[in-house]
């Protein structure tokens, strides 16, 4: 039995001759915010639909809370809150009235649950405004309120910040974090916006063309994106000896005949330069570089960047 809240095994969805999701092995850990990052058309929504048994996999399996979703749907789904497509809210009712209808359908003890959910997303309980008069941001918040109303352990939110303005985005980010930190929820969220995932997720899965290319913690990812000083020098062996001998560091990487990357960026560049020159190492280039998450995304997807 695994410790994962969500685990997929070679999950695949084929439409015609296109594999929209291709042999996907995904692992979402308890209490974490997992960001599924990929461009439009990468396969995020299709993946989430299969997790919720809304789409049937062509092959492969989904395990949620350690159980196969296909044979345990009735036990598993009530423990999940999801936002995949916009829920069918009634335009001529208020937000609260809409939630009441859903609460009744689902047999949730009403008032408290609705009040709590609305409070979380900062929508008023007593409000005469009709859903049809809601801004896009308010509609999105109501949809999230609906997803959390029955206090699920796991939330699956497909691009919850889509179409929101910057303030709306910041608010959604803050209550997703609150759900994770204060209420211990496990949250799977998808986005095509790299910076957003970087701000929110604990773990990141990068999906491209239906393939999960990378899966790791933000910490690990940031480790790969550290700053370094890039030197091009005449004598790489001598430069390496100087760094070890005079600067007492092994935290560098020799790229090729002339290139060296020093990750110990606390060392002062002018002093290193002087020491190299004094010891017969000519320097053609020396500058501080930083691999951004965007560089990393380009590298793993082998293509153009993402916002
Ligand atoms: N019902 C469907 N029939 C045919 N192709 C589909 C269907 N749903 C999704 N696709 C295709 O699968 C790919 C992945 O789509 P999707 O999962 O919606 O990506 P994302 O959510 O990452 O933008 C796209 O090429 C899309 O056109
Ligand atoms: Mg989508």
mmCIF file of C-alpha atoms and ligand atoms in Angstrom:
data_model
loop_
_atom_site.group_PDB
_atom_site.id
_atom_site.type_symbol
_atom_site.label_atom_id
_atom_site.label_comp_id
_atom_site.label_asym_id
_atom_site.label_seq_id
_atom_site.Cartn_x
_atom_site.Cartn_y
_atom_site.Cartn_z
ATOM 1 C CA UNK A 1 0.000 0.000 0.000
ATOM 2 C CA UNK A 2 1.399 3.364 -0.953
ATOM 3 C CA UNK A 3 1.410 6.597 1.041
ATOM 4 C CA UNK A 4 0.143 8.630 -1.853
ATOM 5 C CA UNK A 5 -3.267 10.292 -1.842
ATOM 6 C CA UNK A 6 -3.279 10.140 -5.637
ATOM 7 C CA UNK A 7 -1.226 7.671 -7.596
ATOM 8 C CA UNK A 8 -1.600 6.851 -11.263
ATOM 9 C CA UNK A 9 -0.021 3.930 -12.995
ATOM 10 C CA UNK A 10 0.710 4.241 -16.705
ATOM 11 C CA UNK A 11 -2.461 6.263 -17.117
ATOM 12 C CA UNK A 12 -3.297 6.756 -20.783
ATOM 13 C CA UNK A 13 -6.121 8.400 -22.727
ATOM 14 C CA UNK A 14 -6.224 8.106 -26.468
ATOM 15 C CA UNK A 15 -8.556 10.164 -28.651
ATOM 16 C CA UNK A 16 -8.385 8.852 -32.221
ATOM 17 C CA UNK A 17 -4.710 8.319 -32.852
ATOM 18 C CA UNK A 18 -3.624 11.020 -30.404
ATOM 19 C CA UNK A 19 -2.512 10.109 -26.907
ATOM 20 C CA UNK A 20 -3.752 13.052 -24.860
ATOM 21 C CA UNK A 21 -2.361 11.438 -21.719
ATOM 22 C CA UNK A 22 0.476 9.039 -22.214
ATOM 23 C CA UNK A 23 1.679 6.529 -19.601
ATOM 24 C CA UNK A 24 1.376 9.020 -16.798
ATOM 25 C CA UNK A 25 2.752 8.064 -13.383
ATOM 26 C CA UNK A 26 1.789 10.766 -10.967
ATOM 27 C CA UNK A 27 2.206 10.905 -7.191
ATOM 28 C CA UNK A 28 0.420 13.337 -4.925
ATOM 29 C CA UNK A 29 1.458 13.241 -1.290
ATOM 30 C CA UNK A 30 -0.786 13.888 1.702
ATOM 31 C CA UNK A 31 -1.082 17.490 2.807
ATOM 32 C CA UNK A 32 0.850 18.848 -0.156
ATOM 33 C CA UNK A 33 -0.086 21.291 -2.878
ATOM 34 C CA UNK A 34 0.766 19.596 -6.152
ATOM 35 C CA UNK A 35 0.930 21.814 -9.217
ATOM 36 C CA UNK A 36 0.373 20.201 -12.565
ATOM 37 C CA UNK A 37 2.040 22.546 -15.017
ATOM 38 C CA UNK A 38 1.657 22.434 -18.776
ATOM 39 C CA UNK A 39 0.711 24.496 -21.792
ATOM 40 C CA UNK A 40 -2.777 24.532 -23.221
ATOM 41 C CA UNK A 41 -3.498 21.151 -24.729
ATOM 42 C CA UNK A 42 -0.830 19.384 -22.637
ATOM 43 C CA UNK A 43 -3.335 16.971 -21.092
ATOM 44 C CA UNK A 44 -4.077 18.505 -17.689
ATOM 45 C CA UNK A 45 -7.871 18.483 -17.883
ATOM 46 C CA UNK A 46 -7.961 15.008 -19.400
ATOM 47 C CA UNK A 47 -5.782 13.744 -16.547
ATOM 48 C CA UNK A 48 -8.015 15.320 -13.922
ATOM 49 C CA UNK A 49 -11.150 13.944 -15.537
ATOM 50 C CA UNK A 50 -9.725 10.448 -15.328
ATOM 51 C CA UNK A 51 -8.791 11.001 -11.674
ATOM 52 C CA UNK A 52 -12.437 11.789 -10.980
ATOM 53 C CA UNK A 53 -13.781 8.980 -13.120
ATOM 54 C CA UNK A 54 -15.376 11.512 -15.485
ATOM 55 C CA UNK A 55 -13.386 10.078 -18.371
ATOM 56 C CA UNK A 56 -12.476 6.445 -18.851
ATOM 57 C CA UNK A 57 -8.779 5.717 -19.290
ATOM 58 C CA UNK A 58 -7.748 3.885 -22.452
ATOM 59 C CA UNK A 59 -5.335 2.024 -20.204
ATOM 60 C CA UNK A 60 -3.661 2.385 -16.843
ATOM 61 C CA UNK A 61 -4.997 2.942 -13.353
ATOM 62 C CA UNK A 62 -5.920 5.631 -10.880
ATOM 63 C CA UNK A 63 -5.593 5.042 -7.161
ATOM 64 C CA UNK A 64 -6.993 7.590 -4.768
ATOM 65 C CA UNK A 65 -6.713 7.112 -0.994
ATOM 66 C CA UNK A 66 -5.089 3.798 -1.928
ATOM 67 C CA UNK A 67 -8.108 2.494 -3.831
ATOM 68 C CA UNK A 68 -8.901 2.052 -7.502
ATOM 69 C CA UNK A 69 -11.289 4.820 -8.553
ATOM 70 C CA UNK A 70 -13.138 2.599 -11.016
ATOM 71 C CA UNK A 71 -14.280 0.118 -8.425
ATOM 72 C CA UNK A 72 -14.557 2.468 -5.440
ATOM 73 C CA UNK A 73 -16.078 5.578 -6.910
ATOM 74 C CA UNK A 74 -18.889 5.827 -4.367
ATOM 75 C CA UNK A 75 -16.477 5.730 -1.440
ATOM 76 C CA UNK A 76 -13.834 7.982 -2.936
ATOM 77 C CA UNK A 77 -15.733 10.804 -4.652
ATOM 78 C CA UNK A 78 -17.441 12.179 -1.517
ATOM 79 C CA UNK A 79 -13.979 12.733 -0.055
ATOM 80 C CA UNK A 80 -12.940 14.910 -3.001
ATOM 81 C CA UNK A 81 -13.849 18.478 -3.923
ATOM 82 C CA UNK A 82 -13.321 19.360 -7.524
ATOM 83 C CA UNK A 83 -13.499 22.166 -9.982
ATOM 84 C CA UNK A 84 -13.099 20.915 -13.525
ATOM 85 C CA UNK A 85 -15.706 22.576 -15.619
ATOM 86 C CA UNK A 86 -17.792 25.462 -14.406
ATOM 87 C CA UNK A 87 -20.621 24.070 -12.303
ATOM 88 C CA UNK A 88 -24.135 24.619 -13.552
ATOM 89 C CA UNK A 89 -25.128 27.481 -11.303
ATOM 90 C CA UNK A 90 -28.541 29.076 -11.774
ATOM 91 C CA UNK A 91 -28.183 32.648 -13.102
ATOM 92 C CA UNK A 92 -31.355 33.906 -11.467
ATOM 93 C CA UNK A 93 -30.401 32.793 -7.941
ATOM 94 C CA UNK A 94 -27.910 34.255 -5.479
ATOM 95 C CA UNK A 95 -24.657 32.507 -4.626
ATOM 96 C CA UNK A 96 -26.009 31.305 -1.296
ATOM 97 C CA UNK A 97 -29.192 29.994 -2.909
ATOM 98 C CA UNK A 98 -27.134 28.140 -5.476
ATOM 99 C CA UNK A 99 -24.991 26.522 -2.790
ATOM 100 C CA UNK A 100 -28.140 25.540 -0.876
ATOM 101 C CA UNK A 101 -29.392 23.611 -3.875
ATOM 102 C CA UNK A 102 -26.121 21.733 -4.245
ATOM 103 C CA UNK A 103 -25.957 21.111 -0.498
ATOM 104 C CA UNK A 104 -29.411 19.579 -0.600
ATOM 105 C CA UNK A 105 -28.531 17.376 -3.560
ATOM 106 C CA UNK A 106 -25.483 16.114 -1.739
ATOM 107 C CA UNK A 107 -27.131 15.776 1.648
ATOM 108 C CA UNK A 108 -24.773 18.160 3.402
ATOM 109 C CA UNK A 109 -25.898 19.752 6.677
ATOM 110 C CA UNK A 110 -26.576 23.125 5.236
ATOM 111 C CA UNK A 111 -26.109 26.416 6.872
ATOM 112 C CA UNK A 112 -22.727 26.007 8.570
ATOM 113 C CA UNK A 113 -21.148 24.334 5.613
ATOM 114 C CA UNK A 114 -22.325 27.047 3.264
ATOM 115 C CA UNK A 115 -21.296 29.864 5.588
ATOM 116 C CA UNK A 116 -17.847 28.399 6.085
ATOM 117 C CA UNK A 117 -17.310 27.843 2.393
ATOM 118 C CA UNK A 118 -18.394 31.369 1.506
ATOM 119 C CA UNK A 119 -16.250 32.819 4.247
ATOM 120 C CA UNK A 120 -13.224 30.989 2.946
ATOM 121 C CA UNK A 121 -13.571 32.560 -0.491
ATOM 122 C CA UNK A 122 -14.670 35.944 0.908
ATOM 123 C CA UNK A 123 -18.171 35.977 -0.487
ATOM 124 C CA UNK A 124 -21.030 37.268 1.694
ATOM 125 C CA UNK A 125 -23.639 34.840 2.993
ATOM 126 C CA UNK A 126 -26.370 37.429 2.984
ATOM 127 C CA UNK A 127 -26.270 38.965 -0.435
ATOM 128 C CA UNK A 128 -29.006 39.819 -2.891
ATOM 129 C CA UNK A 129 -26.740 39.759 -5.891
ATOM 130 C CA UNK A 130 -27.758 37.192 -8.487
ATOM 131 C CA UNK A 131 -25.257 34.823 -10.022
ATOM 132 C CA UNK A 132 -25.876 36.468 -13.408
ATOM 133 C CA UNK A 133 -24.582 39.741 -11.931
ATOM 134 C CA UNK A 134 -21.393 38.159 -10.598
ATOM 135 C CA UNK A 135 -18.019 39.146 -11.998
ATOM 136 C CA UNK A 136 -15.838 36.364 -13.381
ATOM 137 C CA UNK A 137 -13.789 36.461 -10.178
ATOM 138 C CA UNK A 138 -16.892 36.025 -8.015
ATOM 139 C CA UNK A 139 -18.116 33.158 -10.197
ATOM 140 C CA UNK A 140 -14.785 31.445 -9.819
ATOM 141 C CA UNK A 141 -14.871 31.913 -6.055
ATOM 142 C CA UNK A 142 -18.369 30.508 -5.814
ATOM 143 C CA UNK A 143 -17.212 27.480 -7.803
ATOM 144 C CA UNK A 144 -14.382 26.970 -5.324
ATOM 145 C CA UNK A 145 -16.775 27.436 -2.410
ATOM 146 C CA UNK A 146 -18.881 24.655 -3.902
ATOM 147 C CA UNK A 147 -15.805 22.434 -4.184
ATOM 148 C CA UNK A 148 -14.908 22.869 -0.506
ATOM 149 C CA UNK A 149 -18.409 23.004 0.941
ATOM 150 C CA UNK A 150 -18.521 19.367 2.059
ATOM 151 C CA UNK A 151 -15.081 19.704 3.708
ATOM 152 C CA UNK A 152 -13.275 17.198 1.465
ATOM 153 C CA UNK A 153 -9.808 15.859 2.248
ATOM 154 C CA UNK A 154 -8.644 16.256 -1.314
ATOM 155 C CA UNK A 155 -9.203 19.104 -3.740
ATOM 156 C CA UNK A 156 -8.742 18.815 -7.485
ATOM 157 C CA UNK A 157 -8.848 22.246 -9.119
ATOM 158 C CA UNK A 158 -8.386 22.643 -12.842
ATOM 159 C CA UNK A 159 -6.882 26.057 -13.626
ATOM 160 C CA UNK A 160 -8.704 27.821 -10.781
ATOM 161 C CA UNK A 161 -7.086 31.161 -11.590
ATOM 162 C CA UNK A 162 -8.023 31.161 -15.255
ATOM 163 C CA UNK A 163 -9.543 34.467 -16.265
ATOM 164 C CA UNK A 164 -8.961 36.182 -12.935
ATOM 165 C CA UNK A 165 -7.377 39.591 -12.576
ATOM 166 C CA UNK A 166 -4.155 39.914 -10.538
ATOM 167 C CA UNK A 167 -5.981 40.685 -7.298
ATOM 168 C CA UNK A 168 -8.332 37.750 -7.799
ATOM 169 C CA UNK A 169 -5.327 35.527 -8.485
ATOM 170 C CA UNK A 170 -3.631 36.629 -5.273
ATOM 171 C CA UNK A 171 -6.815 35.961 -3.289
ATOM 172 C CA UNK A 172 -7.320 32.500 -4.734
ATOM 173 C CA UNK A 173 -3.665 31.754 -4.030
ATOM 174 C CA UNK A 174 -4.053 32.852 -0.450
ATOM 175 C CA UNK A 175 -7.087 30.727 0.316
ATOM 176 C CA UNK A 176 -5.644 27.688 -1.408
ATOM 177 C CA UNK A 177 -2.643 28.075 0.826
ATOM 178 C CA UNK A 178 -4.908 28.488 3.839
ATOM 179 C CA UNK A 179 -6.727 25.266 2.987
ATOM 180 C CA UNK A 180 -3.412 23.502 2.859
ATOM 181 C CA UNK A 181 -1.694 25.034 5.864
ATOM 182 C CA UNK A 182 -4.591 25.484 8.266
ATOM 183 C CA UNK A 183 -6.866 22.651 7.284
ATOM 184 C CA UNK A 184 -4.340 20.097 6.098
ATOM 185 C CA UNK A 185 -6.009 19.495 2.757
ATOM 186 C CA UNK A 186 -4.236 17.769 -0.081
ATOM 187 C CA UNK A 187 -4.573 19.897 -3.188
ATOM 188 C CA UNK A 188 -3.975 19.153 -6.837
ATOM 189 C CA UNK A 189 -4.071 22.259 -8.979
ATOM 190 C CA UNK A 190 -3.331 22.703 -12.641
ATOM 191 C CA UNK A 191 -2.090 25.770 -14.442
ATOM 192 C CA UNK A 192 -0.371 26.870 -17.595
ATOM 193 C CA UNK A 193 1.252 29.733 -15.715
ATOM 194 C CA UNK A 194 4.671 28.807 -14.460
ATOM 195 C CA UNK A 195 5.112 31.705 -12.049
ATOM 196 C CA UNK A 196 1.795 30.890 -10.401
ATOM 197 C CA UNK A 197 2.701 27.268 -9.793
ATOM 198 C CA UNK A 198 6.097 28.355 -8.498
ATOM 199 C CA UNK A 199 4.405 30.622 -5.945
ATOM 200 C CA UNK A 200 1.938 28.054 -4.703
ATOM 201 C CA UNK A 201 2.965 24.447 -5.140
ATOM 202 C CA UNK A 202 5.023 22.232 -2.877
ATOM 203 C CA UNK A 203 5.440 19.645 -5.606
ATOM 204 C CA UNK A 204 5.415 20.161 -9.337
ATOM 205 C CA UNK A 205 4.614 17.848 -12.205
ATOM 206 C CA UNK A 206 5.462 19.091 -15.677
ATOM 207 C CA UNK A 207 3.223 17.679 -18.387
ATOM 208 C CA UNK A 208 3.800 18.174 -22.089
ATOM 209 C CA UNK A 209 2.107 16.374 -24.970
ATOM 210 C CA UNK A 210 0.432 14.070 -22.486
ATOM 211 C CA UNK A 211 3.730 12.981 -20.947
ATOM 212 C CA UNK A 212 4.729 13.744 -17.358
ATOM 213 C CA UNK A 213 8.292 14.877 -17.945
ATOM 214 C CA UNK A 214 9.307 15.721 -14.409
ATOM 215 C CA UNK A 215 7.887 15.364 -10.968
ATOM 216 C CA UNK A 216 9.647 16.867 -8.002
ATOM 217 C CA UNK A 217 9.393 19.205 -5.070
ATOM 218 C CA UNK A 218 9.755 22.931 -5.554
ATOM 219 C CA UNK A 219 12.783 22.730 -3.283
ATOM 220 C CA UNK A 220 14.501 20.237 -5.560
ATOM 221 C CA UNK A 221 13.575 22.326 -8.561
ATOM 222 C CA UNK A 222 14.954 25.475 -7.026
ATOM 223 C CA UNK A 223 18.135 23.618 -6.167
ATOM 224 C CA UNK A 224 18.578 22.979 -9.864
ATOM 225 C CA UNK A 225 18.042 26.614 -10.593
ATOM 226 C CA UNK A 226 20.675 28.028 -8.340
ATOM 227 C CA UNK A 227 22.882 30.970 -9.109
ATOM 228 C CA UNK A 228 26.387 30.384 -10.297
ATOM 229 C CA UNK A 229 29.397 32.267 -11.600
ATOM 230 C CA UNK A 230 30.351 31.272 -15.087
ATOM 231 C CA UNK A 231 34.029 31.486 -16.019
ATOM 232 C CA UNK A 232 35.718 30.926 -19.348
ATOM 233 C CA UNK A 233 39.406 30.521 -18.591
ATOM 234 C CA UNK A 234 42.626 29.551 -20.356
ATOM 235 C CA UNK A 235 43.680 26.767 -17.978
ATOM 236 C CA UNK A 236 40.803 24.866 -16.463
ATOM 237 C CA UNK A 237 42.949 22.494 -14.372
ATOM 238 C CA UNK A 238 44.823 25.343 -12.777
ATOM 239 C CA UNK A 239 41.555 27.242 -12.156
ATOM 240 C CA UNK A 240 40.098 24.199 -10.415
ATOM 241 C CA UNK A 241 43.250 23.848 -8.272
ATOM 242 C CA UNK A 242 43.005 27.490 -7.237
ATOM 243 C CA UNK A 243 39.327 27.222 -6.287
ATOM 244 C CA UNK A 244 40.047 24.167 -4.157
ATOM 245 C CA UNK A 245 43.365 25.352 -2.742
ATOM 246 C CA UNK A 246 42.907 29.083 -2.238
ATOM 247 C CA UNK A 247 39.158 29.302 -1.842
ATOM 248 C CA UNK A 248 38.557 26.012 -0.155
ATOM 249 C CA UNK A 249 35.550 25.058 -2.264
ATOM 250 C CA UNK A 250 34.576 22.018 -4.294
ATOM 251 C CA UNK A 251 31.220 23.467 -5.192
ATOM 252 C CA UNK A 252 31.950 23.951 -8.875
ATOM 253 C CA UNK A 253 31.453 22.076 -12.078
ATOM 254 C CA UNK A 254 33.865 21.865 -14.992
ATOM 255 C CA UNK A 255 31.780 22.118 -18.164
ATOM 256 C CA UNK A 256 34.392 21.592 -20.871
ATOM 257 C CA UNK A 257 37.975 22.599 -21.734
ATOM 258 C CA UNK A 258 37.450 26.222 -20.762
ATOM 259 C CA UNK A 259 34.139 26.601 -19.007
ATOM 260 C CA UNK A 260 33.649 26.293 -15.280
ATOM 261 C CA UNK A 261 30.579 26.936 -13.130
ATOM 262 C CA UNK A 262 31.122 28.007 -9.562
ATOM 263 C CA UNK A 263 28.015 27.535 -7.430
ATOM 264 C CA UNK A 264 29.607 29.045 -4.352
ATOM 265 C CA UNK A 265 28.390 32.533 -5.197
ATOM 266 C CA UNK A 266 29.346 33.899 -1.801
ATOM 267 C CA UNK A 267 32.919 34.058 -2.988
ATOM 268 C CA UNK A 268 33.772 37.485 -4.293
ATOM 269 C CA UNK A 269 34.206 37.615 -8.016
ATOM 270 C CA UNK A 270 36.926 40.325 -8.129
ATOM 271 C CA UNK A 271 39.105 38.419 -5.653
ATOM 272 C CA UNK A 272 38.762 35.203 -7.637
ATOM 273 C CA UNK A 273 39.585 37.074 -10.834
ATOM 274 C CA UNK A 274 42.727 38.559 -9.301
ATOM 275 C CA UNK A 275 43.870 35.228 -7.893
ATOM 276 C CA UNK A 276 43.334 33.487 -11.235
ATOM 277 C CA UNK A 277 45.397 36.134 -13.044
ATOM 278 C CA UNK A 278 48.171 36.131 -10.441
ATOM 279 C CA UNK A 279 48.450 32.383 -10.943
ATOM 280 C CA UNK A 280 48.627 32.469 -14.719
ATOM 281 C CA UNK A 281 44.972 31.765 -15.519
ATOM 282 C CA UNK A 282 43.608 34.126 -18.181
ATOM 283 C CA UNK A 283 39.923 34.947 -17.948
ATOM 284 C CA UNK A 284 37.875 35.515 -21.091
ATOM 285 C CA UNK A 285 34.551 35.702 -19.310
ATOM 286 C CA UNK A 286 33.240 35.857 -15.763
ATOM 287 C CA UNK A 287 29.708 36.648 -14.797
ATOM 288 C CA UNK A 288 26.970 35.715 -12.391
ATOM 289 C CA UNK A 289 24.208 33.630 -13.995
ATOM 290 C CA UNK A 290 20.912 32.293 -12.838
ATOM 291 C CA UNK A 291 18.888 29.477 -14.319
ATOM 292 C CA UNK A 292 15.289 30.487 -13.983
ATOM 293 C CA UNK A 293 12.378 28.110 -13.675
ATOM 294 C CA UNK A 294 11.489 29.222 -17.153
ATOM 295 C CA UNK A 295 14.884 28.070 -18.482
ATOM 296 C CA UNK A 296 14.268 24.795 -16.741
ATOM 297 C CA UNK A 297 10.806 24.405 -18.220
ATOM 298 C CA UNK A 298 12.185 25.085 -21.691
ATOM 299 C CA UNK A 299 14.904 22.539 -21.133
ATOM 300 C CA UNK A 300 12.625 19.710 -20.021
ATOM 301 C CA UNK A 301 9.967 20.361 -22.634
ATOM 302 C CA UNK A 302 12.566 20.995 -25.311
ATOM 303 C CA UNK A 303 10.643 23.935 -26.625
ATOM 304 C CA UNK A 304 9.472 27.452 -26.207
ATOM 305 C CA UNK A 305 8.804 28.950 -22.828
ATOM 306 C CA UNK A 306 5.693 29.367 -20.800
ATOM 307 C CA UNK A 307 4.340 32.527 -19.200
HETATM 308 N N1 LIG B 1 -13.117 14.753 -25.877
HETATM 309 C C1 LIG B 1 -12.021 14.903 -26.628
HETATM 310 N N2 LIG B 1 -11.963 14.418 -27.891
HETATM 311 C C2 LIG B 1 -10.869 14.558 -28.653
HETATM 312 N N3 LIG B 1 -9.732 15.163 -28.233
HETATM 313 C C3 LIG B 1 -9.719 15.668 -26.989
HETATM 314 C C4 LIG B 1 -10.854 15.575 -26.110
HETATM 315 N N4 LIG B 1 -10.557 16.167 -24.943
HETATM 316 C C5 LIG B 1 -9.284 16.620 -25.066
HETATM 317 N N5 LIG B 1 -8.792 16.331 -26.280
HETATM 318 C C6 LIG B 1 -7.430 16.652 -26.756
HETATM 319 O O1 LIG B 1 -6.508 16.177 -25.814
HETATM 320 C C7 LIG B 1 -5.416 17.078 -25.673
HETATM 321 C C8 LIG B 1 -5.273 17.468 -24.220
HETATM 322 O O2 LIG B 1 -6.366 18.279 -23.872
HETATM 323 P P1 LIG B 1 -6.599 18.808 -22.386
HETATM 324 O O3 LIG B 1 -6.502 17.669 -21.443
HETATM 325 O O4 LIG B 1 -7.850 19.573 -22.403
HETATM 326 O O5 LIG B 1 -5.334 19.770 -22.202
HETATM 327 P P2 LIG B 1 -5.111 20.933 -21.129
HETATM 328 O O6 LIG B 1 -6.155 20.815 -20.101
HETATM 329 O O7 LIG B 1 -3.715 20.701 -20.605
HETATM 330 O O8 LIG B 1 -5.184 22.214 -21.885
HETATM 331 C C9 LIG B 1 -5.687 18.244 -26.603
HETATM 332 O O9 LIG B 1 -4.987 18.042 -27.803
HETATM 333 C C10 LIG B 1 -7.188 18.150 -26.824
HETATM 334 O O10 LIG B 1 -7.530 18.678 -28.069
HETATM 335 MG MG1 LIG B 2 -7.505 22.246 -19.473
#
